[in-house]
Amino acid sequence: MLRLEGVKSGYGGIEALKGVDLVVRQGEIVALIGANGAGKSTTLKTISGLLQTREGRIVYQGEEIQNLPPEEIVKKGLIQVPEGRRIFPKFTVLENLEIGAYLRRDALGTQADLRYCLELFPILAERRQQKAGTLSGGEQQMLAIARALMARPKLLLLDEPSLGLAPLIIQQIFEIIKIINQERQMTIFLIEQNASLALKSANCAFVMENGHITLSGKAGDLAQSVEVKQAYLGI
Amino acid sequence: MDGQYFFELAFSGLTRGSIYALIALGYTMVYGILGLINFAHGEVYMISAFVGLTAAAICSLLGFSLWAVLLLTLLFAAAYGAAYGYTIEKVAYRPLRGANRLAPLISAIGMSIFLREYVILAQTADFVAFPSLLYNLVEVDFLSDYIGSGELILTLVSLTVLGGLFLFLRYTQTGRAMRAIEQDREMAMLLGVKVDQVISLTFVIGSALAAVGAVLISSHMGQINYNIGFLVGIKAFTAAVLGGIGSVAGAALGGLVLGLVEAFAAGYVSSDYEDVFAFGCLVLILIFRPAGILGQQQSEKV
């Protein structure tokens, strides 16, 4: 569904991605794990068009999408939930969800998805008129995911959904990620520092170090591999 | 100090204030989205007044009714002002996006000087008479002790336009996109908002509002020249800061507060001192509530 081939990108004079190759297959949950500063978030920003692809190709459903403007990429169904949630704090929960459907013109489908999101996250239904800035971190993460769902993604890009959250909330969020993947047949590309968690939920995974992919394979196999165990799982 | 006089002043303040509010919105919306003080905004106001003058003259010559003249003049000036706003953003600010914050500021001042000189050369440096489009439109009985029919129409038109803007910002997807960009531009992009387009639209709307204000107040004052944008611009900017720059409701509130302060100062003290009170009010707000009445206290991130 999505393939990166030798993608290089970065910020100003710094090259953060030094030729990344990876594949996300339809219907799977694919995890990208690695240490802080390995280039995981940069990978996501490059896919969603916030950063220029300096070299290489990004192919999505048979079409090259590198260096398209972000709104064109969103239109194709690649929706990103960025690191740090980035909900709109002055909007109510409901307004946040509605702006998620910004590009959609099918009122009925949007309504249906709104109902779905509120069922998926009952806490958001309870707080729908509350300003999003007053939500707790976990609720904000749920809102960020729900907002992305409102755009009806074909491929959902999640950047560190566990960041700064309590273990119980993290568990809840990962369960929901699995539910979305199964119920909606939504492909999910997940970036995580928390490797053990990511490997438990994902079908396959890539390990990133210093702007390169160093390991890849089935999530279960990677969880057993000596390198990953030592470097990321702390076993 | 009888009640009659008080209400007269209050209505006069409301009239002024609603105009300040209209113009202040242009400052505050642009500031909210770009973090830029658009110094050329007052000049858009001034040019729209000249355009309004031409439009009013043409419409009168064609023999339209008084209402039609007012409406067409407003529409024409708004369209023209909007075109100016759009162009100014495209020429003076867009190429500097991402540059140092000072660069667009200087560009704004340059644009302002350019437009004033342009009007002096293309039109005149003298005052020209502006027709009073607002009078003899309606007979008002019930409020006539307090407010003239012209002021009443002026206030009603500007409050209606303000109300329309609030509804637009609150209930349309585009209005929501504007408020989203204000909060987090990159995130808005990630939801598919075409940020450049929305920024252009912000300038278009702000300038159209300024143009409406220009036609209304010019026909109230009876004369215009190349310099009218300056004082009104400063006043409207004061109103925006007073209310909390970046906040739309704040700009409206700041405009009304400023108008009322001026009217009461002029009425109870002396009209020579109305500006002293207006800016004194700004100084007080800046000392005790630097973010403005409705502004949020921003803590500098270190």
Coordinates of N, CA and C in Angstrom, one line a residue, chain A residues 61-163:
Chain A
Q61 N -0.3 3.4 -3.1 CA -1.3 2.8 -4.0 C -0.9 3.0 -5.5
G62 N 0.4 2.7 -5.7 CA 0.9 2.7 -7.1 C 1.2 4.1 -7.6
E63 N 1.2 5.1 -6.8 CA 1.3 6.5 -7.3 C 2.4 7.1 -6.5
E64 N 3.3 7.9 -7.1 CA 4.4 8.6 -6.4 C 3.8 9.8 -5.7
I65 N 4.0 9.9 -4.4 CA 3.4 11.1 -3.7 C 4.4 12.0 -3.1
Q66 N 5.7 11.7 -3.3 CA 6.7 12.5 -2.6 C 6.6 13.9 -3.1
N67 N 6.7 14.9 -2.2 CA 6.7 16.3 -2.5 C 5.3 16.8 -3.0
L68 N 4.3 16.1 -2.8 CA 2.9 16.7 -3.0 C 2.6 17.6 -1.8
P69 N 1.8 18.6 -2.0 CA 1.4 19.4 -0.8 C 0.6 18.6 0.2
P70 N 0.7 18.9 1.5 CA 0.1 18.1 2.5 C -1.4 17.8 2.2
E71 N -2.1 18.9 1.7 CA -3.5 18.7 1.6 C -3.9 17.6 0.5
E72 N -3.0 17.5 -0.5 CA -3.2 16.5 -1.5 C -3.0 15.1 -1.0
I73 N -2.1 15.0 -0.1 CA -1.8 13.7 0.5 C -2.9 13.3 1.5
V74 N -3.4 14.3 2.2 CA -4.6 14.0 3.1 C -5.8 13.6 2.2
K75 N -6.0 14.2 1.1 CA -7.1 13.9 0.2 C -7.0 12.4 -0.3
K76 N -5.8 11.9 -0.4 CA -5.6 10.5 -0.8 C -5.9 9.5 0.3
G77 N -6.1 10.0 1.5 CA -6.5 9.1 2.6 C -5.4 8.7 3.5
L78 N -4.2 9.5 3.5 CA -3.2 9.3 4.4 C -3.3 10.3 5.5
I79 N -3.7 9.9 6.7 CA -4.0 10.8 7.7 C -3.0 10.6 8.9
Q80 N -2.4 11.7 9.3 CA -1.4 11.6 10.4 C -2.0 12.1 11.7
V81 N -1.7 11.3 12.8 CA -1.9 11.8 14.1 C -0.5 12.2 14.7
P82 N -0.2 13.5 14.7 CA 1.2 13.8 15.0 C 1.6 13.6 16.4
E83 N 2.9 13.7 16.7 CA 3.4 13.5 18.0 C 2.9 14.7 18.9
G84 N 2.6 14.4 20.1 CA 2.2 15.4 21.0 C 0.7 15.8 20.8
R85 N 0.0 15.0 20.0 CA -1.5 15.0 19.9 C -2.0 16.2 19.1
R86 N -1.5 17.4 19.4 CA -1.8 18.6 18.6 C -3.3 18.8 18.4
I87 N -4.1 18.6 19.4 CA -5.5 18.9 19.3 C -5.7 20.4 19.3
F88 N -6.8 21.0 18.9 CA -7.0 22.4 18.9 C -7.6 22.8 20.3
P89 N -6.8 23.4 21.2 CA -7.2 23.5 22.6 C -8.4 24.4 22.8
K90 N -8.6 25.4 21.8 CA -9.7 26.4 22.0 C -11.0 25.9 21.4
F91 N -10.9 24.8 20.7 CA -12.1 24.2 20.1 C -12.7 23.2 21.1
T92 N -14.1 23.0 21.0 CA -14.7 22.0 21.8 C -14.3 20.6 21.2
V93 N -14.5 19.6 22.0 CA -14.3 18.2 21.5 C -15.0 18.0 20.1
L94 N -16.2 18.5 20.1 CA -17.0 18.3 18.9 C -16.4 19.0 17.7
E95 N -16.0 20.3 17.9 CA -15.4 21.1 16.9 C -14.1 20.5 16.4
N96 N -13.4 19.9 17.3 CA -12.1 19.2 16.9 C -12.5 18.0 15.9
L97 N -13.5 17.3 16.3 CA -13.9 16.2 15.4 C -14.4 16.7 14.1
E98 N -15.2 17.8 14.1 CA -15.8 18.2 12.9 C -14.7 18.8 11.9
I99 N -13.7 19.4 12.5 CA -12.6 19.9 11.6 C -11.8 18.8 11.0
G100 N -11.8 17.6 11.7 CA -11.2 16.4 11.1 C -11.7 16.0 9.8
A101 N -13.0 16.3 9.6 CA -13.7 16.0 8.3 C -13.6 17.1 7.4
Y102 N -12.6 18.0 7.5 CA -12.6 19.2 6.7 C -12.8 19.0 5.2
L103 N -12.1 18.0 4.7 CA -12.1 17.8 3.2 C -13.3 17.0 2.7
R104 N -14.2 16.5 3.7 CA -15.2 15.6 3.2 C -16.5 16.4 2.9
R105 N -17.2 15.9 1.9 CA -18.4 16.6 1.4 C -19.6 15.7 1.6
D106 N -19.4 14.4 2.1 CA -20.5 13.5 2.3 C -21.1 13.6 3.7
A107 N -22.1 14.4 3.9 CA -22.6 14.8 5.2 C -23.1 13.5 5.9
L108 N -23.7 12.6 5.2 CA -24.2 11.4 5.9 C -23.1 10.5 6.4
G109 N -22.1 10.3 5.6 CA -21.0 9.5 6.0 C -20.2 10.1 7.1
T110 N -20.1 11.4 7.1 CA -19.5 12.1 8.2 C -20.2 12.0 9.5
Q111 N -21.6 12.1 9.4 CA -22.4 11.9 10.6 C -22.2 10.5 11.2
A112 N -22.2 9.5 10.3 CA -22.0 8.1 10.7 C -20.7 7.9 11.4
D113 N -19.6 8.5 10.8 CA -18.3 8.4 11.4 C -18.2 9.1 12.8
L114 N -19.0 10.2 12.9 CA -19.0 10.9 14.2 C -19.6 10.0 15.2
R115 N -20.7 9.3 14.9 CA -21.3 8.4 15.8 C -20.4 7.3 16.2
Y116 N -19.7 6.7 15.2 CA -18.7 5.7 15.4 C -17.6 6.1 16.4
C117 N -17.1 7.3 16.2 CA -16.0 7.8 17.0 C -16.5 8.0 18.4
L118 N -17.7 8.5 18.6 CA -18.2 8.7 19.9 C -18.5 7.4 20.7
E119 N -18.9 6.4 19.9 CA -19.1 5.0 20.5 C -17.7 4.4 20.9
L120 N -16.8 4.6 20.0 CA -15.4 4.1 20.2 C -14.8 4.7 21.5
F121 N -15.0 6.0 21.6 CA -14.5 6.7 22.8 C -15.6 7.4 23.6
P122 N -16.3 6.6 24.4 CA -17.4 7.2 25.2 C -17.1 8.4 26.0
I123 N -15.8 8.5 26.4 CA -15.5 9.7 27.2 C -15.6 10.9 26.4
L124 N -15.3 10.8 25.1 CA -15.4 12.0 24.2 C -16.9 12.4 24.0
A125 N -17.7 11.4 24.0 CA -19.2 11.7 23.9 C -19.6 12.5 25.1
E126 N -19.1 12.1 26.2 CA -19.5 12.7 27.5 C -19.0 14.2 27.5
R127 N -17.8 14.4 26.9 CA -17.3 15.8 27.0 C -17.4 16.5 25.7
R128 N -18.3 16.2 24.9 CA -18.3 16.8 23.5 C -18.3 18.3 23.5
Q129 N -19.0 18.9 24.5 CA -19.0 20.4 24.5 C -17.9 21.1 25.3
Q130 N -17.0 20.2 25.8 CA -15.9 20.8 26.6 C -14.8 21.3 25.7
K131 N -14.1 22.3 26.2 CA -12.9 22.8 25.4 C -11.9 21.7 25.5
A132 N -11.3 21.4 24.3 CA -10.4 20.3 24.2 C -9.1 20.5 25.1
G133 N -8.8 21.8 25.3 CA -7.6 22.1 26.1 C -7.7 21.7 27.5
T134 N -9.0 21.4 28.0 CA -9.1 21.0 29.4 C -9.1 19.5 29.6
L135 N -9.0 18.8 28.5 CA -9.0 17.3 28.6 C -7.7 16.8 29.2
S136 N -7.7 15.6 29.8 CA -6.4 15.0 30.2 C -5.6 14.5 29.1
G137 N -4.4 14.2 29.3 CA -3.5 13.7 28.2 C -4.1 12.6 27.5
G138 N -4.6 11.6 28.2 CA -5.1 10.4 27.5 C -6.3 10.7 26.7
E139 N -7.2 11.6 27.2 CA -8.4 12.0 26.5 C -8.0 12.8 25.2
Q140 N -7.0 13.6 25.4 CA -6.5 14.3 24.2 C -6.0 13.4 23.1
Q141 N -5.3 12.3 23.5 CA -4.8 11.4 22.6 C -5.9 10.7 21.9
M142 N -6.9 10.3 22.7 CA -8.1 9.7 22.0 C -8.8 10.7 21.1
L143 N -8.8 11.9 21.4 CA -9.5 12.9 20.6 C -8.6 13.1 19.3
A144 N -7.3 13.0 19.4 CA -6.5 13.2 18.2 C -6.7 12.0 17.3
I145 N -6.8 10.8 17.8 CA -7.1 9.6 17.0 C -8.5 9.7 16.3
A146 N -9.5 10.1 17.2 CA -10.8 10.2 16.6 C -10.9 11.3 15.6
R147 N -10.2 12.4 15.8 CA -10.2 13.5 14.8 C -9.6 13.0 13.4
A148 N -8.6 12.1 13.5 CA -8.0 11.6 12.3 C -9.0 10.6 11.7
L149 N -9.8 9.8 12.5 CA -10.7 8.9 11.9 C -11.8 9.6 11.2
M150 N -12.1 10.8 11.6 CA -13.2 11.6 11.0 C -12.8 11.9 9.5
A151 N -11.6 11.9 9.2 CA -11.2 12.1 7.8 C -11.3 10.8 7.0
R152 N -11.8 9.8 7.6 CA -11.9 8.5 7.0 C -10.6 8.0 6.3
P153 N -9.5 7.8 7.1 CA -8.2 7.4 6.5 C -8.3 6.0 5.8
K154 N -7.4 5.9 4.8 CA -7.2 4.6 4.3 C -5.9 4.0 5.0
L155 N -5.0 4.9 5.3 CA -3.8 4.6 6.0 C -3.7 5.6 7.1
L156 N -3.7 5.1 8.3 CA -3.6 6.0 9.5 C -2.1 6.0 10.0
L157 N -1.5 7.2 10.1 CA -0.2 7.3 10.6 C -0.2 7.8 12.0
L158 N 0.3 7.0 12.9 CA 0.3 7.3 14.3 C 1.7 7.6 14.9
D159 N 1.9 8.8 15.4 CA 3.2 9.1 15.9 C 3.2 9.1 17.4
E160 N 3.9 8.1 18.0 CA 4.0 8.0 19.5 C 2.7 8.2 20.2
P161 N 1.8 7.3 20.0 CA 0.5 7.5 20.7 C 0.6 7.3 22.2
S162 N 1.7 6.7 22.7 CA 1.8 6.4 24.1 C 2.6 7.5 24.9
L163 N 3.0 8.5 24.1 CA 3.9 9.5 24.8 C 3.3 10.1 26.0

